[in-house]
Amino acid sequence: MKVAMTHVLHVLAVTLLTCMLFSSSGNTAVTLPLRKPTHRGVQNAQGCVEDVCRCTRTRADCSRNYGRLTYVPRLPDSIRTLIFSFNNLTKILRDDFFQNGTRLVSLHLENNGLEYISHGAFRPLTRLEALYLGHNALTYPAIRPVFSANRLSILHLTYMDLGPLPDNWFLEKPAPPIQNLNLSGNQLLQHLNLSVLSRLQKLRYLSVQDSRIFSVTSAYMPKLLTLNLQSNALFDLPESCGNGTGLFPSLQRISLGRNTFSGFHGKICLPRLEFLDLSSNPITVVKTDMFNSHRFPSLKKLRLDAVMSFSMLDQFAFRGPTLRSLSLQFCRIIFRKSVIHPDAFAGIPNLNHLQISHNLGRGIPEEKFNRLFGSLTNLTNLSMDRFELLFISKNMFVNLTSLETLHLYGNRISEIPDGIFDSLENLKYLCLSHNQIQVILETTFSAATRKQLRHLDINDNPLVCDCDNLWFQSWFASSPALFAKHYRDYHCKNMNNMPLISFTMNKQACVLSPQTSKVLIACVAFFLFVLLLASVVFQYRWHIRLMLAFRGHSEIMRRRLMEEHFTYDVFLSCAEEDEDWVLQHLLPHLESGQGLRACFHKRDFLPGKNILDNIVDSVKSSKKFVLVFSQHFALSRWCQFELDLCLGHALDNDDALVVILLEDASSRDLTSTMTAVLTTTTYVQWQECPDMRSSFWRRLGLSLAELRP
């Protein structure tokens, strides 16, 4: 009974304590230990604190709880970074709020709407080095408590609508040990007073981007290494000279991109400046020696990207013995025009990297190209991506013997000249992707060039898989490491984008050279065409001759009939099987009815004379030729001979045949000559019906009307 009572009292005590904890006011720290997560949960970034945080070995992400998490939970001892963003943490009211994070080195509190921080809230964070407070609603006085973190070196106060820096902001002693300060995105700042920040004696990196700054008050800052003032309204570099010495003796990097800078207007005292970024500024002219060693004795890297207002790059525009890297991409410079002097890049003997991608190199003469870049003998990296090159000539890169990396991505190059890269003995990386290359000949890359290359990118070109590219496919298949970056992006454009690795072809089919194959194919095609044409002409020879001959012959024929002497008016040609019809119908009509003299072989050929001679003499002695077509006529060799003879005689004398079709016959029953005659000559057809015969005799009479006196 006593044991049971003790157990009940214990349960009630735990329940009461739990209720008291969860009914307390919002932003208070809980110091009671929570159940420690298992090692497995930490390693796999699973929920490590009641599923409101996600942990790895050194990092806890407790963000995006949106008010459900009102305290910093007890975290594994290995955690050094805490992300506590998007938790609606508007106020930190207690000094022990971060009591469970004393081991933290980095803390993220962005996007909480934070307005107030308890005066002693950051004192327990004795190891804190980096604090990110961006996108909150803190004022300068409200930020002061963070400086009690005595090891704080990185502080981001971005996008909080902070105004100009208060003069007394860092007057406390000792000054915070801040080395990296980011005030970007505070568009009420407008004027930057560096004398306030000069009290941060360890400050090395200062970024004040996108803050509408139009003026800067300089101050002596001996430790400052980097100054980032991008996306403001500055028209010149901050004043760097004062009292006969430099105000920024250690400054190495200045970023002034996206300002209103157009040129240098005063003396410059930046003895150690190595990096200068003036991208996206309204610079119109880069004058001779604008970046020379008197102004910038240590300048190594110069960026002028996206300056689209250039009207002139003068001779020796970038001259300087220390310059190692120059970037002019996205400037839309028309290199073939006088906007860029042929010696604009002269005087930079130690330049290693040149970035001129996304400009207009189309139509640049080879002579100007070589003069622009030929003096850059120490250049190791050249980027001309999307430079609108239509071609590359063999001598374009001949002087760039130190070149190790060459980017020609996204141009319109269709051919690679043989040996163009042979003089580049140090070339390791070559990019020719996204061009119009169809064929890569074996002579394009010498054996030495292929051996020295470490990476070759020719993907996304319309490669034609044929005999010309068979060697390249073999090289490609045997060198996966060389083409590794885009190994699966090579396709045969002429084979429905089949992967190049799958392309195969019998080498025996490629024995002949491409030129010989083309000539041979052309000759065979021409021979077949001529053969086909000759066959067609032979088959339709009579059609053609008849169509050409029977044009405008009437007058010529009439004169011949009047001037020459003929024995017969009509020569009759018929098959032996059709003689009865001729004797019964045709001869009586011609001789008795029409009064014409007809030559019929059985009656009029001279006995004892050769049949051929009889036919020839009778044809020559006749004014006109009447041929009786039938199936029997088509089968008779003598009839076919008479047809050819009469047809030739008619054509030679611009005459026409008179054709009688004795019966219906299809083209398959007739010879080709008979078909040609019927196709080109109006014929009369015998009608068995007595009522239709008068029409037959009338039409026949009309065709022989010119023979009657």
XYZ file of N, CA and C in Angstrom, residues 27-235:
627
model
N 9.282 33.166 -25.029
C 10.675 33.004 -25.421
C 11.575 32.801 -24.211
N 11.453 31.680 -23.589
C 12.292 31.363 -22.447
C 13.058 30.095 -22.726
N 14.215 29.988 -22.120
C 15.056 28.811 -22.348
C 14.676 27.701 -21.395
N 14.757 26.495 -21.854
C 14.494 25.321 -21.034
C 15.820 24.661 -20.725
N 16.149 24.574 -19.479
C 17.458 24.047 -19.105
C 17.418 22.590 -18.698
N 16.197 22.035 -18.545
C 16.117 20.624 -18.191
C 16.583 19.777 -19.365
N 17.332 18.778 -19.121
C 17.838 17.956 -20.227
C 16.723 17.162 -20.876
N 16.777 17.136 -22.206
C 15.847 16.304 -22.960
C 16.557 15.017 -23.354
N 15.781 14.064 -23.838
C 16.378 12.788 -24.213
C 17.380 12.978 -25.341
N 18.544 12.508 -25.128
C 19.612 12.673 -26.113
C 19.355 11.765 -27.311
N 19.515 12.294 -28.557
C 19.245 11.462 -29.733
C 20.275 10.365 -29.887
N 19.866 9.334 -30.563
C 20.800 8.245 -30.824
C 21.830 8.678 -31.842
N 22.949 8.003 -31.841
C 24.032 8.316 -32.788
C 23.553 8.149 -34.227
N 22.744 7.126 -34.467
C 22.243 6.874 -35.814
C 21.379 8.020 -36.313
N 20.541 8.586 -35.438
C 19.678 9.691 -35.834
C 20.467 10.916 -36.217
N 21.557 11.196 -35.524
C 22.382 12.358 -35.827
C 23.057 12.196 -37.172
N 23.617 11.039 -37.426
C 24.376 10.826 -38.655
C 23.502 10.906 -39.896
N 22.256 10.481 -39.827
C 21.390 10.434 -40.995
C 20.505 11.655 -41.138
N 20.798 12.726 -40.411
C 20.049 13.980 -40.494
C 18.572 13.760 -40.237
N 18.234 12.895 -39.281
C 16.852 12.671 -38.911
C 16.475 13.599 -37.761
N 15.209 13.551 -37.358
C 14.789 14.379 -36.243
C 15.591 14.048 -34.991
N 16.215 15.067 -34.422
C 17.070 14.797 -33.264
C 16.489 15.396 -31.987
N 15.498 16.266 -32.081
C 14.854 16.844 -30.901
C 13.352 16.864 -31.158
N 12.681 15.796 -30.751
C 11.223 15.714 -30.871
C 10.730 16.085 -32.264
N 11.536 15.728 -33.278
C 11.179 15.939 -34.683
C 10.998 17.401 -35.076
N 11.521 18.338 -34.300
C 11.465 19.740 -34.699
C 12.820 20.213 -35.231
N 13.834 19.386 -35.106
C 15.168 19.708 -35.620
C 15.689 18.528 -36.429
N 16.539 18.849 -37.385
C 17.188 17.840 -38.219
C 18.688 18.007 -38.032
N 19.350 16.951 -37.639
C 20.752 17.067 -37.248
C 21.666 16.218 -38.107
N 22.845 16.762 -38.352
C 23.973 15.971 -38.832
C 24.987 15.954 -37.700
N 26.210 15.629 -37.978
C 27.180 15.474 -36.897
C 27.439 16.787 -36.173
N 27.586 17.897 -36.937
C 27.931 19.181 -36.304
C 26.884 20.259 -36.541
N 25.770 19.926 -37.190
C 24.815 20.956 -37.608
C 23.403 20.542 -37.231
N 22.663 21.482 -36.632
C 21.258 21.255 -36.283
C 20.398 22.287 -37.002
N 19.448 21.808 -37.771
C 18.532 22.694 -38.492
C 17.176 22.656 -37.796
N 16.906 23.703 -37.010
C 15.632 23.814 -36.283
C 14.768 24.915 -36.896
N 14.907 25.153 -38.186
C 14.206 26.252 -38.856
C 12.812 25.830 -39.306
N 12.041 26.839 -39.699
C 10.721 26.658 -40.318
C 9.745 25.899 -39.407
N 9.766 26.251 -38.162
C 8.739 25.737 -37.252
C 7.610 26.744 -37.058
N 7.858 27.982 -37.483
C 6.814 29.013 -37.549
C 6.021 29.142 -36.242
N 6.737 29.298 -35.114
C 6.084 29.526 -33.827
C 5.889 28.286 -32.991
N 6.087 27.107 -33.553
C 5.910 25.873 -32.771
C 7.089 25.618 -31.842
N 8.254 26.221 -32.158
C 9.443 26.044 -31.324
C 9.812 27.399 -30.728
N 9.622 27.552 -29.393
C 9.807 28.851 -28.739
C 11.035 28.899 -27.854
N 11.893 27.881 -27.979
C 13.083 27.831 -27.133
C 14.186 27.100 -27.898
N 15.396 27.247 -27.421
C 16.519 26.496 -27.989
C 16.621 25.186 -27.236
N 16.384 24.077 -27.910
C 16.382 22.788 -27.208
C 17.800 22.335 -26.859
N 17.852 21.358 -26.015
C 19.138 20.759 -25.673
C 19.607 19.937 -26.876
N 20.774 20.268 -27.385
C 21.286 19.658 -28.607
C 22.429 18.707 -28.292
N 22.728 17.786 -29.191
C 23.895 16.915 -28.985
C 25.159 17.748 -28.806
N 26.083 17.244 -28.037
C 27.295 17.992 -27.715
C 28.147 18.301 -28.942
N 27.977 17.534 -30.034
C 28.814 17.744 -31.229
C 28.334 18.900 -32.095
N 27.133 19.408 -31.830
C 26.562 20.457 -32.674
C 27.338 21.762 -32.494
N 27.753 22.338 -33.640
C 28.455 23.620 -33.621
C 27.696 24.703 -34.395
N 26.784 24.292 -35.271
C 25.997 25.253 -36.060
C 24.514 25.026 -35.809
N 23.797 26.108 -35.481
C 22.357 26.032 -35.254
C 21.650 26.974 -36.226
N 20.700 26.417 -36.977
C 19.859 27.217 -37.869
C 18.490 27.342 -37.205
N 18.159 28.561 -36.808
C 16.928 28.824 -36.060
C 16.090 29.874 -36.810
N 16.059 29.782 -38.132
C 15.361 30.760 -38.974
C 13.898 30.367 -39.152
N 13.083 31.366 -39.539
C 11.664 31.147 -39.843
C 10.933 30.482 -38.667
N 11.162 31.000 -37.496
C 10.490 30.470 -36.302
C 9.621 31.513 -35.595
N 9.399 32.648 -36.236
C 8.577 33.715 -35.640
C 9.105 34.144 -34.270
N 10.413 34.193 -34.155
C 11.052 34.590 -32.901
C 11.169 36.113 -32.878
N 10.126 36.800 -32.488
C 10.108 38.267 -32.549
C 10.879 38.926 -31.417
N 11.008 38.223 -30.278
C 11.711 38.812 -29.134
C 12.481 37.735 -28.383
N 13.670 38.109 -27.939
C 14.445 37.257 -27.034
C 14.447 37.986 -25.685
N 13.602 37.520 -24.753
C 13.333 38.263 -23.528
C 14.231 37.875 -22.364
N 14.839 36.689 -22.420
C 15.586 36.204 -21.262
C 17.069 36.083 -21.568
N 17.878 36.361 -20.571
C 19.326 36.292 -20.746
C 19.809 34.858 -20.916
N 18.997 33.869 -20.481
C 19.431 32.473 -20.586
C 18.788 31.758 -21.779
N 18.330 32.532 -22.789
C 17.656 31.927 -23.943
C 18.566 30.936 -24.670
N 19.852 31.256 -24.774
C 20.789 30.395 -25.503
C 21.595 29.496 -24.570
N 21.080 29.252 -23.367
C 21.822 28.471 -22.382
C 22.141 27.067 -22.896
N 21.286 26.525 -23.748
C 21.516 25.182 -24.288
C 22.414 25.185 -25.526
N 22.963 26.343 -25.896
C 23.799 26.412 -27.098
C 25.167 26.976 -26.833
N 25.692 26.727 -25.656
C 26.983 27.332 -25.282
C 28.143 26.818 -26.120
N 27.961 25.717 -26.812
C 29.026 25.181 -27.651
C 28.939 25.684 -29.097
N 27.934 26.482 -29.398
C 27.727 26.928 -30.778
C 28.868 27.826 -31.253
N 29.233 27.610 -32.533
C 30.223 28.459 -33.204
C 29.540 29.342 -34.251
N 28.436 28.835 -34.823
C 27.712 29.580 -35.860
C 26.221 29.526 -35.564
N 25.544 30.687 -35.692
C 24.125 30.783 -35.348
C 23.385 31.575 -36.420
N 22.291 30.988 -36.934
C 21.451 31.626 -37.947
C 20.099 31.972 -37.333
N 19.769 33.270 -37.369
C 18.480 33.740 -36.844
C 17.726 34.553 -37.896
N 17.962 34.298 -39.174
C 17.325 35.096 -40.222
C 15.815 34.854 -40.280
N 15.113 35.864 -40.826
C 13.688 35.744 -41.153
C 12.826 35.309 -39.965
N 13.023 35.971 -38.842
C 12.202 35.709 -37.656
C 11.327 36.897 -37.273
N 11.508 38.041 -37.932
C 10.801 39.245 -37.497
C 11.324 39.745 -36.166
N 12.583 39.447 -35.856
C 13.170 39.768 -34.551
C 13.274 41.280 -34.353
N 12.746 41.757 -33.172
C 12.734 43.185 -32.865
C 13.539 43.534 -31.614
N 13.684 42.565 -30.719
C 14.297 42.876 -29.421
C 15.171 41.710 -28.974
N 16.335 42.053 -28.394
C 17.243 41.049 -27.849
C 17.590 41.463 -26.419
N 17.405 40.543 -25.494
C 17.745 40.816 -24.092
C 19.224 41.180 -23.977
N 19.529 42.087 -23.080
C 20.866 42.663 -22.973
C 21.953 41.601 -22.783
N 21.655 40.568 -22.007
C 22.681 39.563 -21.732
C 22.479 38.258 -22.459
N 21.630 38.242 -23.506
C 21.273 36.988 -24.171
C 22.470 36.300 -24.815
N 23.463 37.064 -25.305
C 24.570 36.461 -26.044
C 25.804 36.193 -25.178
N 25.731 36.511 -23.889
C 26.893 36.289 -23.028
C 27.250 34.812 -22.861
N 26.251 33.910 -22.792
C 26.621 32.494 -22.648
C 27.327 31.931 -23.890
N 27.205 32.607 -25.053
C 27.767 32.075 -26.299
C 29.235 32.476 -26.411
N 30.034 31.912 -25.536
C 31.446 32.310 -25.457
C 32.275 31.785 -26.622
N 31.722 30.829 -27.391
C 32.451 30.283 -28.545
C 31.907 30.801 -29.879
N 30.869 31.593 -29.850
C 30.215 32.040 -31.081
C 31.152 32.912 -31.922
N 31.290 32.521 -33.206
C 32.147 33.261 -34.128
C 31.370 33.867 -35.295
N 30.243 33.264 -35.650
C 29.481 33.740 -36.808
C 28.012 33.874 -36.439
N 27.434 35.050 -36.736
C 26.033 35.324 -36.422
C 25.366 35.935 -37.646
N 24.207 35.361 -38.035
C 23.475 35.797 -39.219
C 22.097 36.277 -38.782
N 21.873 37.599 -38.897
C 20.634 38.215 -38.422
C 19.817 38.833 -39.558
N 20.069 38.469 -40.783
C 19.402 39.097 -41.921
C 17.893 38.953 -41.910
N 17.221 39.901 -42.560
C 15.759 39.875 -42.745
C 15.025 39.855 -41.401
N 15.453 40.714 -40.489
C 14.736 40.924 -39.235
C 14.375 42.409 -39.117
N 13.878 42.821 -37.982
C 13.425 44.208 -37.800
C 14.198 44.900 -36.687
N 15.469 44.570 -36.549
C 16.294 45.151 -35.493
C 16.782 46.545 -35.866
N 16.933 47.381 -34.839
C 17.547 48.699 -35.003
C 18.991 48.621 -34.502
N 19.750 49.706 -34.737
C 21.132 49.701 -34.258
C 21.214 49.481 -32.742
N 20.403 50.176 -31.909
C 20.474 49.913 -30.458
C 20.094 48.475 -30.108
N 19.136 47.912 -30.832
C 18.694 46.549 -30.520
C 19.750 45.512 -30.859
N 20.715 45.889 -31.711
C 21.763 44.954 -32.115
C 22.899 44.904 -31.095
N 23.047 45.925 -30.272
C 24.189 46.031 -29.352
C 24.435 44.771 -28.513
N 23.392 44.090 -28.005
C 23.653 42.921 -27.154
C 24.487 41.837 -27.817
N 24.492 41.766 -29.161
C 25.245 40.689 -29.813
C 26.746 40.875 -29.612
N 27.176 42.110 -29.342
C 28.609 42.354 -29.205
C 29.186 41.792 -27.904
N 28.310 41.315 -27.027
C 28.804 40.691 -25.798
C 29.339 39.289 -26.058
N 29.095 38.752 -27.279
C 29.733 37.487 -27.676
C 31.171 37.824 -28.036
N 32.067 37.604 -27.078
C 33.403 38.187 -27.181
C 34.315 37.559 -28.238
N 33.846 36.508 -28.950
C 34.658 35.921 -30.033
C 34.008 36.129 -31.400
N 32.993 36.960 -31.457
C 32.249 37.163 -32.700
C 33.141 37.813 -33.770
N 33.306 37.111 -34.911
C 34.139 37.644 -35.996
C 33.364 37.829 -37.299
N 32.231 37.155 -37.461
C 31.408 37.274 -38.667
C 30.017 37.735 -38.250
N 29.578 38.864 -38.800
C 28.264 39.416 -38.459
C 27.562 39.868 -39.732
N 26.387 39.276 -39.986
C 25.572 39.633 -41.144
C 24.304 40.331 -40.661
N 24.166 41.591 -41.078
C 22.990 42.406 -40.734
C 22.308 42.854 -42.021
N 21.939 41.913 -42.843
C 21.457 42.206 -44.197
C 19.942 42.389 -44.232
N 19.501 43.296 -45.114
C 18.080 43.501 -45.431
C 17.239 43.713 -44.159
N 17.611 44.746 -43.402
C 16.878 45.073 -42.169
C 16.450 46.535 -42.144
N 16.538 47.226 -43.277
C 16.128 48.637 -43.357
C 16.883 49.517 -42.365
N 18.147 49.200 -42.161
C 18.976 50.035 -41.294
C 19.352 51.315 -42.022
N 19.375 52.423 -41.296
C 19.746 53.710 -41.868
C 21.242 53.953 -41.762
N 21.681 55.213 -41.872
C 23.110 55.536 -41.758
C 23.683 55.070 -40.427
N 24.950 54.701 -40.457
C 25.608 54.198 -39.257
C 25.681 55.287 -38.179
N 25.271 54.996 -36.932
C 25.411 55.987 -35.841
C 26.891 56.210 -35.516
N 27.234 57.438 -35.233
C 28.636 57.757 -34.957
C 29.162 57.032 -33.731
N 28.319 56.749 -32.768
C 28.770 56.162 -31.505
C 28.550 54.659 -31.433
N 28.354 54.020 -32.553
C 27.912 52.609 -32.523
C 28.990 51.699 -31.921
N 30.251 51.966 -32.198
C 31.326 51.109 -31.701
C 32.247 51.858 -30.732
N 31.677 52.713 -29.929
C 32.499 53.482 -29.002
C 32.881 52.693 -27.757
N 32.185 51.579 -27.501
C 32.507 50.795 -26.321
C 33.932 50.264 -26.405
N 34.514 50.078 -25.271
C 35.847 49.497 -25.175
C 35.742 48.150 -24.456
N 36.403 47.109 -24.956
C 37.110 47.097 -26.243
C 36.135 46.930 -27.406
N 36.572 47.252 -28.597
C 35.723 47.115 -29.787
C 35.487 45.640 -30.100
N 34.341 45.287 -30.629
C 34.067 43.886 -30.983
C 35.132 43.365 -31.955
N 35.497 42.092 -31.861
C 36.546 41.528 -32.730
C 36.036 41.128 -34.111
N 35.134 41.899 -34.678
C 34.507 41.541 -35.963
C 35.517 41.680 -37.098
N 35.625 40.623 -37.919
C 36.492 40.632 -39.087
C 35.704 40.697 -40.396
N 34.482 40.180 -40.370
C 33.653 40.129 -41.579
C 32.297 40.737 -41.245
N 31.985 41.887 -41.868
C 30.727 42.590 -41.605
C 29.968 42.760 -42.911
N 28.701 42.320 -42.922
C 27.862 42.415 -44.115
C 26.630 43.248 -43.783
N 26.521 44.428 -44.422
C 25.386 45.337 -44.230
C 24.549 45.471 -45.507
N 24.621 44.514 -46.380
C 23.948 44.602 -47.678
C 22.434 44.625 -47.528
N 21.793 45.248 -48.526
C 20.341 45.236 -48.585
C 19.648 46.221 -47.684
N 20.383 47.091 -47.003
C 19.767 48.116 -46.147
C 19.649 49.410 -46.963
N 18.550 49.542 -47.676
C 18.430 50.599 -48.670
C 18.175 51.978 -48.075
N 18.097 52.067 -46.768
C 18.025 53.377 -46.112
C 19.414 53.873 -45.711
N 20.423 53.045 -45.941
C 21.776 53.407 -45.538
C 22.292 54.603 -46.338
N 22.273 54.503 -47.671
C 22.531 55.577 -48.638
C 23.928 56.202 -48.525
N 24.370 56.579 -47.347
C 25.723 57.117 -47.178
C 26.509 56.182 -46.263
N 27.735 55.852 -46.689
C 28.567 54.948 -45.912
C 29.703 55.728 -45.260
N 29.674 55.780 -43.943
C 30.704 56.484 -43.175
C 31.689 55.455 -42.633
N 32.816 55.306 -43.332
C 33.795 54.299 -42.928
C 34.527 54.665 -41.647
N 34.461 55.925 -41.232
C 35.117 56.307 -39.978
C 34.468 55.610 -38.792
N 33.153 55.303 -38.880
C 32.489 54.563 -37.812
C 33.027 53.137 -37.751
N 33.200 52.527 -38.928
C 33.655 51.140 -38.978
C 35.156 51.016 -38.753
N 35.867 52.131 -38.852
C 37.319 52.068 -38.647
C 37.671 51.696 -37.212
N 36.702 51.815 -36.293
C 36.952 51.441 -34.902
C 37.000 49.919 -34.724
N 36.498 49.208 -35.741
C 36.626 47.749 -35.726
C 38.028 47.425 -36.234
N 38.955 47.342 -35.347
C 40.360 47.285 -35.718
C 40.739 45.989 -36.421
N 39.909 44.957 -36.299
C 40.217 43.695 -36.960
C 39.409 43.477 -38.235
N 38.652 44.466 -38.652
C 37.783 44.314 -39.818
C 38.610 44.090 -41.089
N 38.317 42.983 -41.772
C 39.025 42.640 -43.004
C 38.094 42.572 -44.218
N 36.843 42.205 -43.996
C 35.907 42.019 -45.106
C 34.647 42.830 -44.833
N 34.343 43.747 -45.743
C 33.171 44.606 -45.592
C 32.341 44.542 -46.865
N 31.077 44.176 -46.717
C 30.158 44.108 -47.857
C 28.945 44.977 -47.576
N 28.715 45.950 -48.454
C 27.545 46.828 -48.341
C 26.926 46.922 -49.736
N 26.320 45.842 -50.192
C 25.701 45.798 -51.517
C 24.248 46.267 -51.444
N 23.753 46.708 -52.583
C 22.321 46.968 -52.744
C 21.765 47.816 -51.599
N 22.424 48.937 -51.325
C 22.003 49.806 -50.214
C 21.834 51.257 -50.656
N 21.735 51.480 -51.936
C 21.510 52.817 -52.516
C 22.566 53.830 -52.069
N 23.764 53.369 -51.882
C 24.831 54.264 -51.439
C 25.293 55.123 -52.610
N 25.280 56.416 -52.412
C 25.735 57.346 -53.449
C 27.002 58.087 -53.036
N 27.409 57.947 -51.756
C 28.637 58.608 -51.308
C 29.273 57.792 -50.197
N 30.598 57.913 -50.102
C 31.367 57.191 -49.091
C 32.331 58.167 -48.426
N 32.333 58.165 -47.107
C 33.334 58.916 -46.360
C 34.438 57.944 -45.965
N 35.626 58.155 -46.539
C 36.721 57.224 -46.299
C 37.380 57.485 -44.958
N 38.099 56.478 -44.491
C 38.844 56.564 -43.235
C 39.996 55.582 -43.310
N 40.940 55.753 -42.439
C 42.106 54.882 -42.433
C 41.708 53.521 -41.862
N 41.817 52.472 -42.713
C 41.447 51.115 -42.311
C 42.587 50.184 -42.723
N 43.573 50.059 -41.887
C 44.809 49.367 -42.269
C 44.655 47.873 -42.489
N 43.623 47.225 -41.904
C 43.475 45.766 -42.020
C 42.473 45.348 -43.109
N 41.740 46.287 -43.651
C 40.684 45.937 -44.602
C 41.282 45.299 -45.858
N 40.765 44.101 -46.220
C 41.248 43.362 -47.385
C 40.257 43.387 -48.549
N 38.953 43.345 -48.230
C 37.922 43.254 -49.276
C 36.832 44.277 -49.008
N 36.467 45.011 -50.047
C 35.387 45.998 -49.967
C 34.419 45.739 -51.113
N 33.187 45.324 -50.765
C 32.176 44.989 -51.763
C 31.069 46.032 -51.716
N 30.989 46.840 -52.770
C 29.986 47.912 -52.849
C 29.137 47.757 -54.107
N 28.823 46.562 -54.487
C 28.053 46.319 -55.706
C 26.609 46.796 -55.565
N 26.008 47.098 -56.706
C 24.579 47.452 -56.794
C 24.236 48.648 -55.920
N 24.986 49.725 -56.110
C 24.699 50.989 -55.436
C 24.652 52.099 -56.479
N 24.895 53.337 -56.051
C 24.811 54.478 -56.970
C 26.108 55.272 -56.990
N 27.236 54.604 -56.810
C 28.533 55.275 -56.771
C 29.042 55.551 -58.176
N 29.642 56.709 -58.380
C 30.168 57.070 -59.692
C 31.696 57.037 -59.729
